[in-house]
Amino acid sequence: MRILGIETSCDETSVAILDVAGNAVRRVFHETASQIPVHAVYGGVVPEVAARLHVAEIVALLDRAIFQRRGRAFDAIAVAKGPGLATALRVGVEAARALAFATGKPIVGVNHLEGHLASAWLVPGNRRQWVFPLLALLVSGGHTELVLMKDFGSYEVLGRTRDDAAGEAFDKTAKLMGLGYPGGPAIAEAAEDGDPTAFDLPRPMLHDASFDMSFSGLKTAIARVWDELPKRKQADKGVVADLCASIQEAIVDVLIAKTVAAAKQVKPTAICIVGGVSANTYLQERMTRAVRRDLEGVRLLAPARGFHTDNAAMIAAAGAWHLIRGESHDWKKMDAEPEMDL
Ligand code: KG4
Ligand code: ZN
């Protein structure tokens, strides 16, 4: 089955065609037009600008996917219908509906978060070790969740952030410190030469028995530390590196502790770390060490480089999970669902 995937939930316009035959997956086409340079000027994603840029890109991407060279056939359409920015999602959904109408092919509306889960499945080695139950740490710009995957399409959210997402904590503190957008990569880079013990920052809910998390208190604490620093120190690269390393350490400490605690309870065969924040090398290293030390026999599955952040290949993959079970939707009734849950 060849699935055309469409992703427009936030700041990446992305189109993919995946060939899925049992456990064999081949990427026939995949292109992402990133809006990050535009939003960086504003220090964050501007929804209206995002939607307009998706409109400008989507037809060109679909045209290249379907008609470039001798053309590429597809059997079904998968589109991210939520969660995300309402006006941005609608661009992808309307494009997908128009295609379903014009071609008569089946269409499936995919949860963007399920797409992130599927991003790890796209790696051939991970597919061979894909044995349920799996525990996913899903860390993106808008979501931070611990998800128990019992089967394809059967998920239980064990814990989630009660306020800001981990990615948001990176983005907001980076903005405060004038490090630019997106904040995660900027803080990670600045943290490289920093001392993670230099600033004593809180680890909210670290010892709480639930698997929920909270990052807004950390953000407030960082803002206070930053405001109290004299201008001279704010301009000191060493001080900024120390603060960034301390921020990264605090966020990673919480993510690791909660993931390990949840894994001890639900005993997954493997842990998947997915979502934009999972691109963080330090988080990957710490998770590798934690799993080796505390979770014997548990494997760690991550997306391939470049597939941590939003992309259409993961949407097509999640679409395949549904289509293979015979599920599809009526394009006439399909709409974006900005507040969609897993
Ligand atoms: O999954 P994603 O592309 O979009 C959403 O679905 O939200 O995630 C974007 C988030 C942003 O908050 C960005 O700062 C963060 O992922 N991010 C990182 C890194 N790369 C991206 N955070 C920490 N370290 C990174 N290397
Ligand atoms: Zn995402």
mmCIF file of C-alpha atoms and ligand atoms in Angstrom:
data_model
loop_
_atom_site.group_PDB
_atom_site.id
_atom_site.type_symbol
_atom_site.label_atom_id
_atom_site.label_comp_id
_atom_site.label_asym_id
_atom_site.label_seq_id
_atom_site.Cartn_x
_atom_site.Cartn_y
_atom_site.Cartn_z
ATOM 1 C CA MET A 1 0.000 0.000 0.000
ATOM 2 C CA ARG A 2 1.284 3.457 -0.908
ATOM 3 C CA ILE A 3 0.220 6.192 1.467
ATOM 4 C CA LEU A 4 0.443 9.895 0.785
ATOM 5 C CA GLY A 5 1.041 11.712 4.096
ATOM 6 C CA ILE A 6 0.381 15.393 4.782
ATOM 7 C CA GLU A 7 1.533 17.372 7.833
ATOM 8 C CA THR A 8 0.737 21.057 8.497
ATOM 9 C CA SER A 9 -0.021 21.184 12.227
ATOM 10 C CA CYS A 10 2.555 23.787 13.226
ATOM 11 C CA ASP A 11 5.538 25.269 11.411
ATOM 12 C CA GLU A 12 6.548 22.573 8.912
ATOM 13 C CA THR A 13 4.727 21.891 5.650
ATOM 14 C CA SER A 14 5.526 18.291 4.820
ATOM 15 C CA VAL A 15 4.442 15.702 2.250
ATOM 16 C CA ALA A 16 5.550 12.073 2.011
ATOM 17 C CA ILE A 17 4.706 8.962 0.054
ATOM 18 C CA LEU A 18 5.433 5.734 1.937
ATOM 19 C CA ASP A 19 5.278 2.260 0.493
ATOM 20 C CA VAL A 20 4.206 -0.074 3.293
ATOM 21 C CA ALA A 21 4.186 -3.838 2.716
ATOM 22 C CA GLY A 22 3.972 -5.729 5.991
ATOM 23 C CA ASN A 23 7.097 -4.848 7.924
ATOM 24 C CA ALA A 24 8.842 -3.378 4.894
ATOM 25 C CA VAL A 25 8.571 0.391 4.571
ATOM 26 C CA ARG A 26 10.085 2.406 1.752
ATOM 27 C CA ARG A 27 10.113 6.173 1.506
ATOM 28 C CA VAL A 28 9.153 6.952 -2.068
ATOM 29 C CA PHE A 29 8.981 10.709 -1.548
ATOM 30 C CA HIS A 30 9.534 13.027 1.409
ATOM 31 C CA GLU A 31 9.944 16.783 1.457
ATOM 32 C CA THR A 32 9.518 19.292 4.248
ATOM 33 C CA ALA A 33 9.344 23.049 3.808
ATOM 34 C CA SER A 34 10.353 24.538 7.136
ATOM 35 C CA GLN A 35 8.965 27.902 8.215
ATOM 36 C CA ILE A 36 11.398 28.208 11.100
ATOM 37 C CA PRO A 37 13.481 31.055 9.575
ATOM 38 C CA VAL A 38 10.302 33.157 9.199
ATOM 39 C CA HIS A 39 8.977 32.516 12.721
ATOM 40 C CA ALA A 40 12.454 33.023 14.198
ATOM 41 C CA VAL A 41 12.121 36.726 13.357
ATOM 42 C CA TYR A 42 9.118 36.905 15.722
ATOM 43 C CA GLY A 43 10.694 34.684 18.392
ATOM 44 C CA GLY A 44 7.978 32.039 18.056
ATOM 45 C CA VAL A 45 5.325 30.600 15.770
ATOM 46 C CA VAL A 46 2.756 33.165 14.576
ATOM 47 C CA PRO A 47 -0.347 31.068 13.713
ATOM 48 C CA GLU A 48 -1.665 33.367 10.992
ATOM 49 C CA VAL A 49 1.744 33.494 9.302
ATOM 50 C CA ALA A 50 2.080 29.691 9.624
ATOM 51 C CA ALA A 51 -1.268 29.112 7.899
ATOM 52 C CA ARG A 52 -0.423 31.496 5.069
ATOM 53 C CA LEU A 53 2.938 29.810 4.483
ATOM 54 C CA HIS A 54 1.322 26.351 4.481
ATOM 55 C CA VAL A 55 -1.072 27.592 1.764
ATOM 56 C CA ALA A 56 1.876 28.880 -0.244
ATOM 57 C CA GLU A 57 3.801 25.580 0.030
ATOM 58 C CA ILE A 58 1.318 22.726 0.095
ATOM 59 C CA VAL A 59 0.290 22.647 -3.570
ATOM 60 C CA ALA A 60 3.903 22.873 -4.760
ATOM 61 C CA LEU A 61 4.881 19.989 -2.470
ATOM 62 C CA LEU A 62 1.915 17.847 -3.551
ATOM 63 C CA ASP A 63 2.684 18.651 -7.167
ATOM 64 C CA ARG A 64 6.283 17.466 -6.742
ATOM 65 C CA ALA A 65 5.176 14.374 -4.800
ATOM 66 C CA ILE A 66 2.563 13.273 -7.315
ATOM 67 C CA PHE A 67 3.647 14.595 -10.715
ATOM 68 C CA GLN A 68 7.457 14.973 -10.619
ATOM 69 C CA ARG A 69 9.406 12.679 -12.975
ATOM 70 C CA ARG A 70 6.982 10.073 -14.299
ATOM 71 C CA GLY A 71 4.582 10.655 -11.446
ATOM 72 C CA ARG A 72 4.024 8.631 -8.313
ATOM 73 C CA ALA A 73 0.932 6.594 -7.639
ATOM 74 C CA PHE A 74 -0.638 6.329 -4.180
ATOM 75 C CA ASP A 75 -3.474 4.231 -2.790
ATOM 76 C CA ALA A 76 -4.594 6.258 0.218
ATOM 77 C CA ILE A 77 -4.205 9.623 1.948
ATOM 78 C CA ALA A 78 -3.230 10.248 5.582
ATOM 79 C CA VAL A 79 -3.408 13.748 7.028
ATOM 80 C CA ALA A 80 -2.574 15.149 10.461
ATOM 81 C CA LYS A 81 -5.911 16.525 11.664
ATOM 82 C CA GLY A 82 -4.888 17.520 15.191
ATOM 83 C CA PRO A 83 -3.721 18.537 17.708
ATOM 84 C CA GLY A 84 -2.110 21.746 16.504
ATOM 85 C CA LEU A 85 -2.828 25.268 15.296
ATOM 86 C CA ALA A 86 -6.383 25.380 13.930
ATOM 87 C CA THR A 87 -5.706 27.484 10.863
ATOM 88 C CA ALA A 88 -2.493 25.590 10.058
ATOM 89 C CA LEU A 89 -4.101 22.143 10.391
ATOM 90 C CA ARG A 90 -6.966 23.197 8.177
ATOM 91 C CA VAL A 91 -4.640 23.810 5.225
ATOM 92 C CA GLY A 92 -3.452 20.188 5.254
ATOM 93 C CA VAL A 93 -6.901 18.805 5.954
ATOM 94 C CA GLU A 94 -8.531 20.774 3.120
ATOM 95 C CA ALA A 95 -5.775 19.768 0.695
ATOM 96 C CA ALA A 96 -6.254 16.119 1.707
ATOM 97 C CA ARG A 97 -10.041 16.324 1.354
ATOM 98 C CA ALA A 98 -9.713 17.876 -2.093
ATOM 99 C CA LEU A 99 -7.360 15.066 -3.127
ATOM 100 C CA ALA A 100 -9.724 12.421 -1.742
ATOM 101 C CA PHE A 101 -12.604 14.019 -3.641
ATOM 102 C CA ALA A 102 -10.636 14.249 -6.888
ATOM 103 C CA THR A 103 -9.087 10.768 -6.761
ATOM 104 C CA GLY A 104 -11.715 8.761 -4.886
ATOM 105 C CA LYS A 105 -8.941 7.264 -2.706
ATOM 106 C CA PRO A 106 -9.554 6.436 0.963
ATOM 107 C CA ILE A 107 -8.508 9.049 3.482
ATOM 108 C CA VAL A 108 -7.603 8.764 7.142
ATOM 109 C CA GLY A 109 -7.269 11.620 9.633
ATOM 110 C CA VAL A 110 -4.283 10.971 11.874
ATOM 111 C CA ASN A 111 -3.541 12.225 15.363
ATOM 112 C CA HIS A 112 -0.275 14.174 15.110
ATOM 113 C CA LEU A 113 0.867 12.631 18.418
ATOM 114 C CA GLU A 114 0.319 9.128 17.068
ATOM 115 C CA GLY A 115 2.454 10.292 14.138
ATOM 116 C CA HIS A 116 5.281 11.059 16.583
ATOM 117 C CA LEU A 117 4.881 7.548 18.050
ATOM 118 C CA ALA A 118 5.144 6.136 14.527
ATOM 119 C CA SER A 119 8.327 8.147 13.844
ATOM 120 C CA ALA A 120 10.298 5.546 15.830
ATOM 121 C CA TRP A 121 8.638 2.690 13.909
ATOM 122 C CA LEU A 122 10.009 4.135 10.670
ATOM 123 C CA VAL A 123 13.475 2.844 11.619
ATOM 124 C CA PRO A 124 13.846 -0.746 10.262
ATOM 125 C CA GLY A 125 15.821 -1.933 13.314
ATOM 126 C CA ASN A 126 13.151 -0.542 15.636
ATOM 127 C CA ARG A 127 10.372 -2.303 13.716
ATOM 128 C CA ARG A 128 12.074 -5.640 14.362
ATOM 129 C CA GLN A 129 11.979 -4.897 18.108
ATOM 130 C CA TRP A 130 8.475 -3.439 18.113
ATOM 131 C CA VAL A 131 6.903 -5.687 20.745
ATOM 132 C CA PHE A 132 3.996 -4.337 22.804
ATOM 133 C CA PRO A 133 3.668 -3.037 25.439
ATOM 134 C CA LEU A 134 5.920 -0.099 24.644
ATOM 135 C CA LEU A 135 6.368 3.011 26.733
ATOM 136 C CA ALA A 136 6.733 6.279 24.828
ATOM 137 C CA LEU A 137 8.121 9.517 26.161
ATOM 138 C CA LEU A 138 6.544 11.997 23.775
ATOM 139 C CA VAL A 139 8.238 15.360 24.143
ATOM 140 C CA SER A 140 7.406 18.099 21.660
ATOM 141 C CA GLY A 141 6.783 21.822 21.563
ATOM 142 C CA GLY A 142 3.161 21.447 22.606
ATOM 143 C CA HIS A 143 3.077 18.095 24.429
ATOM 144 C CA THR A 144 4.906 16.167 27.107
ATOM 145 C CA GLU A 145 3.312 12.784 27.743
ATOM 146 C CA LEU A 146 4.178 9.299 28.907
ATOM 147 C CA VAL A 147 2.173 6.956 26.746
ATOM 148 C CA LEU A 148 1.674 3.239 27.235
ATOM 149 C CA MET A 149 1.296 1.694 23.790
ATOM 150 C CA LYS A 150 -0.608 -1.567 24.228
ATOM 151 C CA ASP A 151 -1.103 -2.174 20.529
ATOM 152 C CA PHE A 152 -1.366 -0.177 17.307
ATOM 153 C CA GLY A 153 -4.137 2.326 18.009
ATOM 154 C CA SER A 154 -4.447 1.381 21.696
ATOM 155 C CA TYR A 155 -2.827 3.980 23.933
ATOM 156 C CA GLU A 156 -3.064 5.002 27.551
ATOM 157 C CA VAL A 157 -1.643 8.316 28.701
ATOM 158 C CA LEU A 158 0.045 7.502 32.031
ATOM 159 C CA GLY A 159 1.132 11.041 32.753
ATOM 160 C CA ARG A 160 1.437 14.404 31.119
ATOM 161 C CA THR A 161 2.522 17.921 31.868
ATOM 162 C CA ARG A 162 -0.008 19.880 33.870
ATOM 163 C CA ASP A 163 1.098 23.173 32.299
ATOM 164 C CA ASP A 164 3.932 23.868 29.844
ATOM 165 C CA ALA A 165 5.460 21.207 27.608
ATOM 166 C CA ALA A 166 9.187 20.489 27.871
ATOM 167 C CA GLY A 167 9.726 22.006 24.424
ATOM 168 C CA GLU A 168 7.834 25.102 25.507
ATOM 169 C CA ALA A 169 10.111 25.413 28.552
ATOM 170 C CA PHE A 170 13.118 25.371 26.205
ATOM 171 C CA ASP A 171 11.478 27.805 23.763
ATOM 172 C CA LYS A 172 10.241 30.303 26.350
ATOM 173 C CA THR A 173 13.465 30.456 28.346
ATOM 174 C CA ALA A 174 15.546 30.749 25.168
ATOM 175 C CA LYS A 175 13.368 33.667 24.086
ATOM 176 C CA LEU A 176 13.806 35.314 27.477
ATOM 177 C CA MET A 177 17.587 34.977 27.151
ATOM 178 C CA GLY A 178 17.545 36.265 23.559
ATOM 179 C CA LEU A 179 18.807 32.967 22.136
ATOM 180 C CA GLY A 180 16.287 32.773 19.288
ATOM 181 C CA TYR A 181 13.721 30.262 18.038
ATOM 182 C CA PRO A 182 13.443 27.289 18.311
ATOM 183 C CA GLY A 183 14.811 27.385 21.811
ATOM 184 C CA GLY A 184 15.613 23.696 22.286
ATOM 185 C CA PRO A 185 18.492 23.466 19.826
ATOM 186 C CA ALA A 186 19.724 26.945 20.874
ATOM 187 C CA ILE A 187 19.877 26.012 24.578
ATOM 188 C CA ALA A 188 21.404 22.604 23.802
ATOM 189 C CA GLU A 189 24.156 24.237 21.771
ATOM 190 C CA ALA A 190 24.880 26.935 24.337
ATOM 191 C CA ALA A 191 24.883 24.291 27.100
ATOM 192 C CA GLU A 192 27.760 22.356 25.565
ATOM 193 C CA ASP A 193 30.504 24.217 27.437
ATOM 194 C CA GLY A 194 28.394 24.945 30.506
ATOM 195 C CA ASP A 195 28.384 23.587 34.051
ATOM 196 C CA PRO A 196 24.996 21.923 34.742
ATOM 197 C CA THR A 197 25.423 22.429 38.511
ATOM 198 C CA ALA A 198 26.143 26.173 38.262
ATOM 199 C CA PHE A 199 22.546 27.249 38.918
ATOM 200 C CA ASP A 200 20.263 25.552 41.402
ATOM 201 C CA LEU A 201 16.963 25.222 39.533
ATOM 202 C CA PRO A 202 13.823 23.406 40.701
ATOM 203 C CA ARG A 203 12.750 19.987 39.386
ATOM 204 C CA PRO A 204 8.978 20.350 39.781
ATOM 205 C CA MET A 205 7.025 17.205 40.734
ATOM 206 C CA LEU A 206 10.181 15.093 40.641
ATOM 207 C CA HIS A 207 9.230 13.171 43.780
ATOM 208 C CA ASP A 208 5.503 13.208 43.158
ATOM 209 C CA ALA A 209 4.079 9.685 42.897
ATOM 210 C CA SER A 210 2.123 10.403 39.710
ATOM 211 C CA PHE A 211 3.687 10.348 36.248
ATOM 212 C CA ASP A 212 2.553 13.913 35.644
ATOM 213 C CA MET A 213 5.024 16.695 35.105
ATOM 214 C CA SER A 214 5.099 20.480 35.337
ATOM 215 C CA PHE A 215 7.486 22.944 33.741
ATOM 216 C CA SER A 216 5.947 26.376 34.304
ATOM 217 C CA GLY A 217 7.512 26.742 37.774
ATOM 218 C CA LEU A 218 10.903 26.025 36.282
ATOM 219 C CA LYS A 219 10.299 28.693 33.659
ATOM 220 C CA THR A 220 9.410 31.228 36.375
ATOM 221 C CA ALA A 221 12.513 30.278 38.376
ATOM 222 C CA ILE A 222 14.727 30.724 35.310
ATOM 223 C CA ALA A 223 13.132 34.106 34.583
ATOM 224 C CA ARG A 224 13.932 35.208 38.148
ATOM 225 C CA VAL A 225 17.553 34.018 37.918
ATOM 226 C CA TRP A 226 17.942 35.784 34.565
ATOM 227 C CA ASP A 227 16.407 39.055 35.755
ATOM 228 C CA GLU A 228 18.648 39.091 38.811
ATOM 229 C CA LEU A 229 21.800 38.660 36.733
ATOM 230 C CA PRO A 230 23.616 41.948 36.090
ATOM 231 C CA LYS A 231 23.681 42.968 32.400
ATOM 232 C CA ARG A 232 27.420 42.258 32.323
ATOM 233 C CA LYS A 233 26.783 38.637 33.306
ATOM 234 C CA GLN A 234 23.877 38.272 30.869
ATOM 235 C CA ALA A 235 26.373 39.153 28.143
ATOM 236 C CA ASP A 236 28.980 36.691 29.455
ATOM 237 C CA LYS A 237 29.089 33.587 27.261
ATOM 238 C CA GLY A 238 30.336 31.434 30.127
ATOM 239 C CA VAL A 239 27.454 32.465 32.397
ATOM 240 C CA VAL A 240 24.908 31.878 29.604
ATOM 241 C CA ALA A 241 26.447 28.442 28.942
ATOM 242 C CA ASP A 242 26.207 27.576 32.652
ATOM 243 C CA LEU A 243 22.569 28.669 32.841
ATOM 244 C CA CYS A 244 21.664 26.762 29.648
ATOM 245 C CA ALA A 245 23.391 23.620 30.939
ATOM 246 C CA SER A 246 21.500 23.975 34.243
ATOM 247 C CA ILE A 247 18.166 24.410 32.418
ATOM 248 C CA GLN A 248 18.798 21.372 30.227
ATOM 249 C CA GLU A 249 19.856 19.338 33.272
ATOM 250 C CA ALA A 250 16.674 20.243 35.195
ATOM 251 C CA ILE A 251 14.366 19.364 32.288
ATOM 252 C CA VAL A 252 16.196 16.129 31.470
ATOM 253 C CA ASP A 253 16.292 15.082 35.162
ATOM 254 C CA VAL A 254 12.490 15.270 35.336
ATOM 255 C CA LEU A 255 11.934 13.493 31.993
ATOM 256 C CA ILE A 256 14.302 10.639 32.917
ATOM 257 C CA ALA A 257 12.973 10.151 36.446
ATOM 258 C CA LYS A 258 9.342 10.035 35.312
ATOM 259 C CA THR A 259 10.085 7.710 32.396
ATOM 260 C CA VAL A 260 12.067 5.268 34.552
ATOM 261 C CA ALA A 261 9.375 5.280 37.265
ATOM 262 C CA ALA A 262 6.631 4.615 34.705
ATOM 263 C CA ALA A 263 8.688 1.866 33.044
ATOM 264 C CA LYS A 264 9.219 0.136 36.393
ATOM 265 C CA GLN A 265 5.459 0.021 36.832
ATOM 266 C CA VAL A 266 4.276 -0.987 33.353
ATOM 267 C CA LYS A 267 7.303 -3.114 32.347
ATOM 268 C CA PRO A 268 7.507 -2.311 28.625
ATOM 269 C CA THR A 269 9.745 -4.263 26.254
ATOM 270 C CA ALA A 270 11.167 -0.960 25.046
ATOM 271 C CA ILE A 271 11.042 2.785 25.578
ATOM 272 C CA CYS A 272 10.479 5.072 22.583
ATOM 273 C CA ILE A 273 11.620 8.676 22.860
ATOM 274 C CA VAL A 274 9.865 10.764 20.245
ATOM 275 C CA GLY A 275 8.906 14.384 19.472
ATOM 276 C CA GLY A 276 11.075 17.416 18.754
ATOM 277 C CA VAL A 277 12.765 17.479 22.178
ATOM 278 C CA SER A 278 13.925 13.870 21.686
ATOM 279 C CA ALA A 279 16.411 15.297 19.163
ATOM 280 C CA ASN A 280 18.306 16.523 22.236
ATOM 281 C CA THR A 281 21.595 14.605 22.365
ATOM 282 C CA TYR A 282 22.000 15.015 26.102
ATOM 283 C CA LEU A 283 18.511 13.602 26.726
ATOM 284 C CA GLN A 284 19.371 10.640 24.471
ATOM 285 C CA GLU A 285 22.642 9.984 26.312
ATOM 286 C CA ARG A 286 21.060 10.216 29.748
ATOM 287 C CA MET A 287 18.149 8.000 28.697
ATOM 288 C CA THR A 288 20.547 5.406 27.291
ATOM 289 C CA ARG A 289 22.444 5.349 30.595
ATOM 290 C CA ALA A 290 19.285 5.279 32.721
ATOM 291 C CA VAL A 291 17.770 2.401 30.760
ATOM 292 C CA ARG A 292 21.013 0.418 30.954
ATOM 293 C CA ARG A 293 21.340 1.040 34.688
ATOM 294 C CA ASP A 294 17.746 0.790 35.931
ATOM 295 C CA LEU A 295 15.723 -1.151 33.372
ATOM 296 C CA GLU A 296 17.375 -4.439 32.564
ATOM 297 C CA GLY A 297 16.388 -5.977 29.251
ATOM 298 C CA VAL A 298 14.465 -2.883 28.126
ATOM 299 C CA ARG A 299 15.489 -1.449 24.765
ATOM 300 C CA LEU A 300 15.540 2.168 23.658
ATOM 301 C CA LEU A 301 13.942 3.080 20.326
ATOM 302 C CA ALA A 302 14.315 6.545 18.786
ATOM 303 C CA PRO A 303 13.492 8.069 15.404
ATOM 304 C CA ALA A 304 16.200 8.500 12.787
ATOM 305 C CA ARG A 305 18.017 11.834 12.637
ATOM 306 C CA GLY A 306 15.712 14.432 11.087
ATOM 307 C CA PHE A 307 12.535 12.562 12.061
ATOM 308 C CA HIS A 308 12.250 13.803 15.657
ATOM 309 C CA THR A 309 10.591 17.044 14.605
ATOM 310 C CA ASP A 310 7.380 17.300 12.573
ATOM 311 C CA ASN A 311 7.351 15.437 9.262
ATOM 312 C CA ALA A 312 4.849 13.797 6.928
ATOM 313 C CA ALA A 313 6.563 10.396 6.827
ATOM 314 C CA MET A 314 5.463 9.760 10.415
ATOM 315 C CA ILE A 315 1.899 10.817 9.536
ATOM 316 C CA ALA A 316 1.840 8.389 6.590
ATOM 317 C CA ALA A 317 3.205 5.649 8.888
ATOM 318 C CA ALA A 318 0.505 6.227 11.521
ATOM 319 C CA GLY A 319 -2.018 6.355 8.669
ATOM 320 C CA ALA A 320 -0.782 2.920 7.564
ATOM 321 C CA TRP A 321 -1.471 1.533 11.061
ATOM 322 C CA HIS A 322 -5.136 2.557 10.622
ATOM 323 C CA LEU A 323 -5.555 1.720 6.956
ATOM 324 C CA ILE A 324 -4.120 -1.782 7.436
ATOM 325 C CA ARG A 325 -6.901 -2.403 9.965
ATOM 326 C CA GLY A 326 -9.423 -1.281 7.351
ATOM 327 C CA GLU A 327 -10.117 2.086 8.971
ATOM 328 C CA SER A 328 -10.771 5.171 6.868
ATOM 329 C CA HIS A 329 -12.836 8.334 7.159
ATOM 330 C CA ASP A 330 -15.458 10.131 5.102
ATOM 331 C CA TRP A 331 -13.760 13.155 3.489
ATOM 332 C CA LYS A 332 -17.083 14.999 3.428
ATOM 333 C CA LYS A 333 -17.251 14.964 7.220
ATOM 334 C CA MET A 334 -13.579 15.418 7.991
ATOM 335 C CA ASP A 335 -12.401 18.538 9.792
ATOM 336 C CA ALA A 336 -9.330 19.629 11.723
ATOM 337 C CA GLU A 337 -9.414 18.887 15.469
ATOM 338 C CA PRO A 338 -7.006 21.361 17.089
ATOM 339 C CA GLU A 339 -7.573 19.992 20.606
ATOM 340 C CA MET A 340 -7.425 16.299 19.690
ATOM 341 C CA ASP A 341 -6.148 13.909 22.398
ATOM 342 C CA LEU A 342 -4.344 10.632 21.931
HETATM 343 O O1 KG4 B 1 7.681 17.789 17.553
HETATM 344 P P1 KG4 B 1 7.977 19.187 17.185
HETATM 345 O O2 KG4 B 1 8.716 19.425 15.908
HETATM 346 O O3 KG4 B 1 6.695 20.067 17.096
HETATM 347 C C1 KG4 B 1 5.585 19.897 17.902
HETATM 348 O O4 KG4 B 1 4.794 18.958 17.631
HETATM 349 O O5 KG4 B 1 5.487 20.687 18.850
HETATM 350 O O6 KG4 B 1 8.796 19.782 18.417
HETATM 351 C C2 KG4 B 1 9.304 21.087 18.422
HETATM 352 C C3 KG4 B 1 9.986 21.332 19.754
HETATM 353 C C4 KG4 B 1 10.390 22.775 19.998
HETATM 354 O O7 KG4 B 1 9.953 23.158 21.283
HETATM 355 C C5 KG4 B 1 11.918 22.735 19.941
HETATM 356 O O8 KG4 B 1 12.540 23.703 20.757
HETATM 357 C C6 KG4 B 1 12.191 21.338 20.437
HETATM 358 O O9 KG4 B 1 11.188 20.550 19.854
HETATM 359 N N1 KG4 B 1 13.518 20.842 20.037
HETATM 360 C C7 KG4 B 1 14.519 20.570 20.920
HETATM 361 C C8 KG4 B 1 15.633 20.174 20.139
HETATM 362 N N2 KG4 B 1 15.260 20.203 18.820
HETATM 363 C C9 KG4 B 1 13.958 20.609 18.780
HETATM 364 N N3 KG4 B 1 14.550 20.643 22.248
HETATM 365 C C10 KG4 B 1 15.698 20.309 22.857
HETATM 366 N N4 KG4 B 1 16.823 19.958 22.198
HETATM 367 C C11 KG4 B 1 16.831 19.860 20.845
HETATM 368 N N5 KG4 B 1 17.943 19.493 20.212
HETATM 369 ZN ZN ZN B 2 5.005 17.510 16.556
#
